Coordinates of C-alpha atoms in Angstrom, one line a residue:
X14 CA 40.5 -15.2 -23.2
X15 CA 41.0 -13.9 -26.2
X16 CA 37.9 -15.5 -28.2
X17 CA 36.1 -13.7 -25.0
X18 CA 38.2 -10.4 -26.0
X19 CA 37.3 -10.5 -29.7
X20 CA 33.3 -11.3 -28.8
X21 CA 33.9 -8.6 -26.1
X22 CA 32.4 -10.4 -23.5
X23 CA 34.2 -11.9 -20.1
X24 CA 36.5 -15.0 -20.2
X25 CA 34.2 -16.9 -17.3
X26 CA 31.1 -16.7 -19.7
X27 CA 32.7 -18.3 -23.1
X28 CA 34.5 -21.3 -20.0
X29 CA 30.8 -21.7 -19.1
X30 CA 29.5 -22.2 -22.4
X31 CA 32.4 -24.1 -23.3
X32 CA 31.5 -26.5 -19.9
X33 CA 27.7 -26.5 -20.7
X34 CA 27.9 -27.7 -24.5
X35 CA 30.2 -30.7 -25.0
X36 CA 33.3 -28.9 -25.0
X37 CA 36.3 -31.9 -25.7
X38 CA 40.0 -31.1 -24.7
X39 CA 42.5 -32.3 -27.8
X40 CA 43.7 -35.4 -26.8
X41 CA 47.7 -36.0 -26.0
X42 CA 49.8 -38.1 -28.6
X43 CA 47.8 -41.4 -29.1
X44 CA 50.1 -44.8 -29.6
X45 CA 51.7 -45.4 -32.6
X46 CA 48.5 -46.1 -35.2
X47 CA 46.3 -44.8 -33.6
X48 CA 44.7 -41.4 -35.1
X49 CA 44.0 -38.5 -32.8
X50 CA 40.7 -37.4 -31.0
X51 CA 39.6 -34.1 -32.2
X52 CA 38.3 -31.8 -29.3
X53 CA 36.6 -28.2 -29.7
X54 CA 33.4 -26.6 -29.1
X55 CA 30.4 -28.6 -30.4
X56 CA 27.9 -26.1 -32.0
X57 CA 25.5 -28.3 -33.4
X58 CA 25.0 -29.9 -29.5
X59 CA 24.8 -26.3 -28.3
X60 CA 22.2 -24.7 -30.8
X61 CA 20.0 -27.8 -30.1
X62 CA 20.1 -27.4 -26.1
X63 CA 19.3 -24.1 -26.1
X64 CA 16.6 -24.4 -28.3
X65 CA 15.3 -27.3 -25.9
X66 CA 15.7 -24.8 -22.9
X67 CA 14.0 -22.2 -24.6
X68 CA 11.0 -24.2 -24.9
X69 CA 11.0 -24.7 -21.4
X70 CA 10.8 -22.4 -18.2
X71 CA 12.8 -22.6 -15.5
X72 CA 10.5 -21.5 -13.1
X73 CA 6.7 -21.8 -14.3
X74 CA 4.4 -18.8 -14.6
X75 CA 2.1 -18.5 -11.6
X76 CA -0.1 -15.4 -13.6
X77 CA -1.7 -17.5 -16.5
X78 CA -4.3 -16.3 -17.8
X79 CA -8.1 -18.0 -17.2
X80 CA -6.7 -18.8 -13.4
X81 CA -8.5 -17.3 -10.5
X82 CA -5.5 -15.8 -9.6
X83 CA -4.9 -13.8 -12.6
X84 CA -8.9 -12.5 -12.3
X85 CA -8.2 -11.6 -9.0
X86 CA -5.5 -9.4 -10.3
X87 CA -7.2 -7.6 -13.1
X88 CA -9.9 -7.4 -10.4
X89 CA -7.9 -5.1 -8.3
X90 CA -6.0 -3.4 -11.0
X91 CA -10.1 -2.4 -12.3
X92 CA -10.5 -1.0 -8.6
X93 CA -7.9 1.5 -9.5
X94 CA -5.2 -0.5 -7.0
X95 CA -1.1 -0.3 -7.7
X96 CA 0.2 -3.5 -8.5
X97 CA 1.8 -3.3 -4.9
X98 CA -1.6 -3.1 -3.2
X99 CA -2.9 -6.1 -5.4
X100 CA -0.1 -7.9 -3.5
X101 CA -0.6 -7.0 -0.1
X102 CA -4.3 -8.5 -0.5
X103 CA -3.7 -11.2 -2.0
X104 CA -0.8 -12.0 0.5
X105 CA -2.9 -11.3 3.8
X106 CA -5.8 -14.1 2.1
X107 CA -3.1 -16.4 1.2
X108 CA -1.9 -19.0 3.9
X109 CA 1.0 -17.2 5.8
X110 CA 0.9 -19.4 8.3
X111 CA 4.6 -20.8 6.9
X112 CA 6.6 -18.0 7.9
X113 CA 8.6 -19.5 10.7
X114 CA 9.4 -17.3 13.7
X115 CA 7.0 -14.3 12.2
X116 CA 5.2 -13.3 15.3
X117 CA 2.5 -11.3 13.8
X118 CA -1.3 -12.3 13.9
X119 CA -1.1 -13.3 17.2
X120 CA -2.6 -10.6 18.5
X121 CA -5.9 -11.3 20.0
X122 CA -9.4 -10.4 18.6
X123 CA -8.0 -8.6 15.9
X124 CA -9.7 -6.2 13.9
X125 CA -8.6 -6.2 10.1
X126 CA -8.3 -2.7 8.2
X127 CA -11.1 -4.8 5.6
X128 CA -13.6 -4.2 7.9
X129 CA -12.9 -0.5 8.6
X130 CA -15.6 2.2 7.7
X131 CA -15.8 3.7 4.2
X132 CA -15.4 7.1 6.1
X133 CA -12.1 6.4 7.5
X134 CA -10.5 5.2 3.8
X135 CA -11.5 8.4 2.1
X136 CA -10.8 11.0 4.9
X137 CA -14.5 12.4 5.6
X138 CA -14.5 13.3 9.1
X139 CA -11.6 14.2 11.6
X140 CA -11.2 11.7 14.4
X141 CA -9.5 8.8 13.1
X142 CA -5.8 8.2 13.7
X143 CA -2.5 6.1 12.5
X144 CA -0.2 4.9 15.1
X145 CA 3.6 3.8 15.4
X146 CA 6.6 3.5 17.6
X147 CA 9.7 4.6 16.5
X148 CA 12.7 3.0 18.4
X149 CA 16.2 4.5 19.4
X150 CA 19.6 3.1 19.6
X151 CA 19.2 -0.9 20.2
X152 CA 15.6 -0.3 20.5
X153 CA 16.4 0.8 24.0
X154 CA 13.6 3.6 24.0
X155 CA 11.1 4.8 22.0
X156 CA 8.3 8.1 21.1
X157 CA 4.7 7.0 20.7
X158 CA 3.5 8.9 17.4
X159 CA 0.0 9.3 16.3
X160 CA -1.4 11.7 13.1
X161 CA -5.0 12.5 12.4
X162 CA -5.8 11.3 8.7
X163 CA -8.1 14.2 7.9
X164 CA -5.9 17.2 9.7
X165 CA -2.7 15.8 9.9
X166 CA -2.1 16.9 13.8
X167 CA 0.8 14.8 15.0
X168 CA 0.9 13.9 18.4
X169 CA 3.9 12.3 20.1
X170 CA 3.8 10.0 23.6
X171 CA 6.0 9.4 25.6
X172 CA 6.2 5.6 26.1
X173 CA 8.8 3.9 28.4
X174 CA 8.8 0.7 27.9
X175 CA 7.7 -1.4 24.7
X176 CA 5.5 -3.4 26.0
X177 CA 1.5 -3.8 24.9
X178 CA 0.5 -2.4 28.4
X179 CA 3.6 0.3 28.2
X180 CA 2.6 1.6 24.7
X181 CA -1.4 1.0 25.2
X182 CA -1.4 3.4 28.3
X183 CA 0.9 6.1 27.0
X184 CA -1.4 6.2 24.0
X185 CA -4.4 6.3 26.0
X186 CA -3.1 9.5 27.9
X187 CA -2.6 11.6 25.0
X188 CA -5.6 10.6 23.4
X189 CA -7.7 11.0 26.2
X190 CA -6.4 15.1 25.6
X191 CA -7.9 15.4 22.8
X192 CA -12.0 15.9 23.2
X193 CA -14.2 12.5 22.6
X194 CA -15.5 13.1 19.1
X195 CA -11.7 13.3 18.1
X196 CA -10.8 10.3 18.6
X197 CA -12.8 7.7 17.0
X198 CA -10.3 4.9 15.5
X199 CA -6.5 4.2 14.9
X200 CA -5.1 2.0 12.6
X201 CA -1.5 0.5 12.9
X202 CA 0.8 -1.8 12.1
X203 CA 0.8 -5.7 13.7
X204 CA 3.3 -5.1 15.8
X205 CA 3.1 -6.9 19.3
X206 CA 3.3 -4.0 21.0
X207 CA -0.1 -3.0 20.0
X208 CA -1.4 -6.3 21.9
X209 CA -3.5 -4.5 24.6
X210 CA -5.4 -2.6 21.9
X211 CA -8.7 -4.1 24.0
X212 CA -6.9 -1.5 27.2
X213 CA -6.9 0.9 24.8
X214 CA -10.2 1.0 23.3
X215 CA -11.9 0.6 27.2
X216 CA -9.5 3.8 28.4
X217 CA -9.9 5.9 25.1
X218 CA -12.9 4.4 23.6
X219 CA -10.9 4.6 20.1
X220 CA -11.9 1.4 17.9
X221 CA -8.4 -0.5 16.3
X222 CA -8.1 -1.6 13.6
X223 CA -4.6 -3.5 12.1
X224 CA -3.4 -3.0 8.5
X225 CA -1.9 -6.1 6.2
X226 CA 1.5 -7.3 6.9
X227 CA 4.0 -6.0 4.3
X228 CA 1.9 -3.4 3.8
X229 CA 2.7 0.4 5.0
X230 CA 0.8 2.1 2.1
X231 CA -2.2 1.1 4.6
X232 CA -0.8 3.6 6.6
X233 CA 1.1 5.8 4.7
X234 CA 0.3 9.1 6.7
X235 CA 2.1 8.0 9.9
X236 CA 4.8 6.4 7.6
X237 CA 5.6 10.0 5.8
X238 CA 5.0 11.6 9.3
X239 CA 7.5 9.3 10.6
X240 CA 10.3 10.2 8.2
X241 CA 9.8 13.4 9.0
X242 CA 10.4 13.3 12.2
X243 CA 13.4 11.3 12.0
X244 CA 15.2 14.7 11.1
X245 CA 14.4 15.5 15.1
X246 CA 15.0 12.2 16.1
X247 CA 17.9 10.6 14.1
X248 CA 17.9 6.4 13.8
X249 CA 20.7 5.4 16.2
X250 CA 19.8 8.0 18.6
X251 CA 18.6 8.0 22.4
X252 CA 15.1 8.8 22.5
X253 CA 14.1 8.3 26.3
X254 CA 13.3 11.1 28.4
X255 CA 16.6 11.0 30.7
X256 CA 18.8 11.7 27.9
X257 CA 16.7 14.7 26.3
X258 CA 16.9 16.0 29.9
X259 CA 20.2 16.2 30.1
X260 CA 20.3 17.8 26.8
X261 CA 18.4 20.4 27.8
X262 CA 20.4 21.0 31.0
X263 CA 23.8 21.3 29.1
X264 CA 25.1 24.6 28.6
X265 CA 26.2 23.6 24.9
X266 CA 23.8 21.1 23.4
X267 CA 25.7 18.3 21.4
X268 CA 22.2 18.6 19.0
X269 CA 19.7 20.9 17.8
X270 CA 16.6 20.3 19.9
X271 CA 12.9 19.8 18.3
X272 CA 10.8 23.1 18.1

């Protein structure tokens, strides 16, 4: 303690570093004849070893340069990509197929954002959409939200249960509102509620398409819209329809109420 006092660093990193390099207790009274062992901290040991770990990594680089990898980076960065974009691709055309219990990509015929009009990425015409649930208390209930990319109109549905066919027909009834050449495409998340997006395309006729796991920049409208909204509908809260009834039958309401 004190040599860790006078370097001004803590006690438990000079006892490491006394463990790591060849540190040797004095020895107790040898017999008669015998000299004593001198113990103490081995420098000469130490400065070698770290000199040998230096040289070597603990974990080796997977960016070196010359690799396909490290083109495909510099690639994307040259595209005008954030480092965090450069990772979501790379990470949907990598094998995810290791992720355990990771549900996602089973949804059937699955369209990938890739494949989604040039007019839809840079906001051209009006007409295509971003979709999400966000959950209440125990994800007990839930509001259907859906924003316009080019207008930002926000739409919320009211879905009662979770389910594919639950969220794909309370989707298709506030789409099918809006007039025909508004509604065009939605993109969202890969959640498995989105599983009936084939019932929604044949009620609605709005084309989805699924953004990259790990990815909400993809949909980064909705995500924004979402947070806003959260002021209305705090996380923890009871979002179904019963309880915002009874809110609005109270003679004091517990909560300030949506606009």
């Amino acid at each position: 303690r004190a040599i860790a006092r006078s370097l001004n660093r803590a006690a438990s990193t000079v006892c490491r570093e006394l463990r790591r390099n060849a540190y040797v207790a004095p020895s107790s009274p040898r017999p008669v004849g015998r000299p004593p062992l001198a113990g103490g901290y081995r420098c000469l040991e130490a400065n070698q070893r770290a000199c040998r770990l230096r040289r070597t990594p603990r974990v080796s680089r997977r960016m070196v340069m010359g690799t396909p990898l490290w083109d495909s980076v510099l690639h994307g960065l040259s595209q005008g990509l954030s480092p965090e974009q450069v990772s979501g691709l790379l990470s949907k055309r990598m094998d995810t197929r290791t992720r355990g219990d990771d549900r996602r990509g089973l949804i059937p015929n699955m369209t990938s954002i890739d494949e989604r009009p040039l007019e839809v990425s840079q906001r051209l015409v009006p007409g295509h959409w971003e979709g999400d649930l966000i959950k209440g208390a125990y994800n007990r209930s839930q509001i259907g939200t859906l924003v316009e990319r080019t207008t930002l109109f926000t739409v919320l549905a009211r879905v009662d249960s979770a389910t594919a066919f639950g969220t794909a027909n309370a989707f298709s009834t506030v789409l099918n509102k809006v007039d025909a050449q508004m509604r065009l495409s939605m993109t969202y998340d890969q959640g498995r509620e989105m599983a009936a997006h084939s019932l929604l395309t044949q009620n609605t006729g709005v084309q989805v398409y699924f953004a990259h796991p790990h990815s909400p920049w993809e949909r980064g409208i909705n995500e924004n819209t979402n947070g806003l909204l959260r002021q209305y509908f705090p996380k923890g809260s009871d979002l179904s329809v019963a309880y915002w009834k009874s809110i609005l039958n109270s003679s004091q309401p517990s909560v300030a109420l949506p606009p």
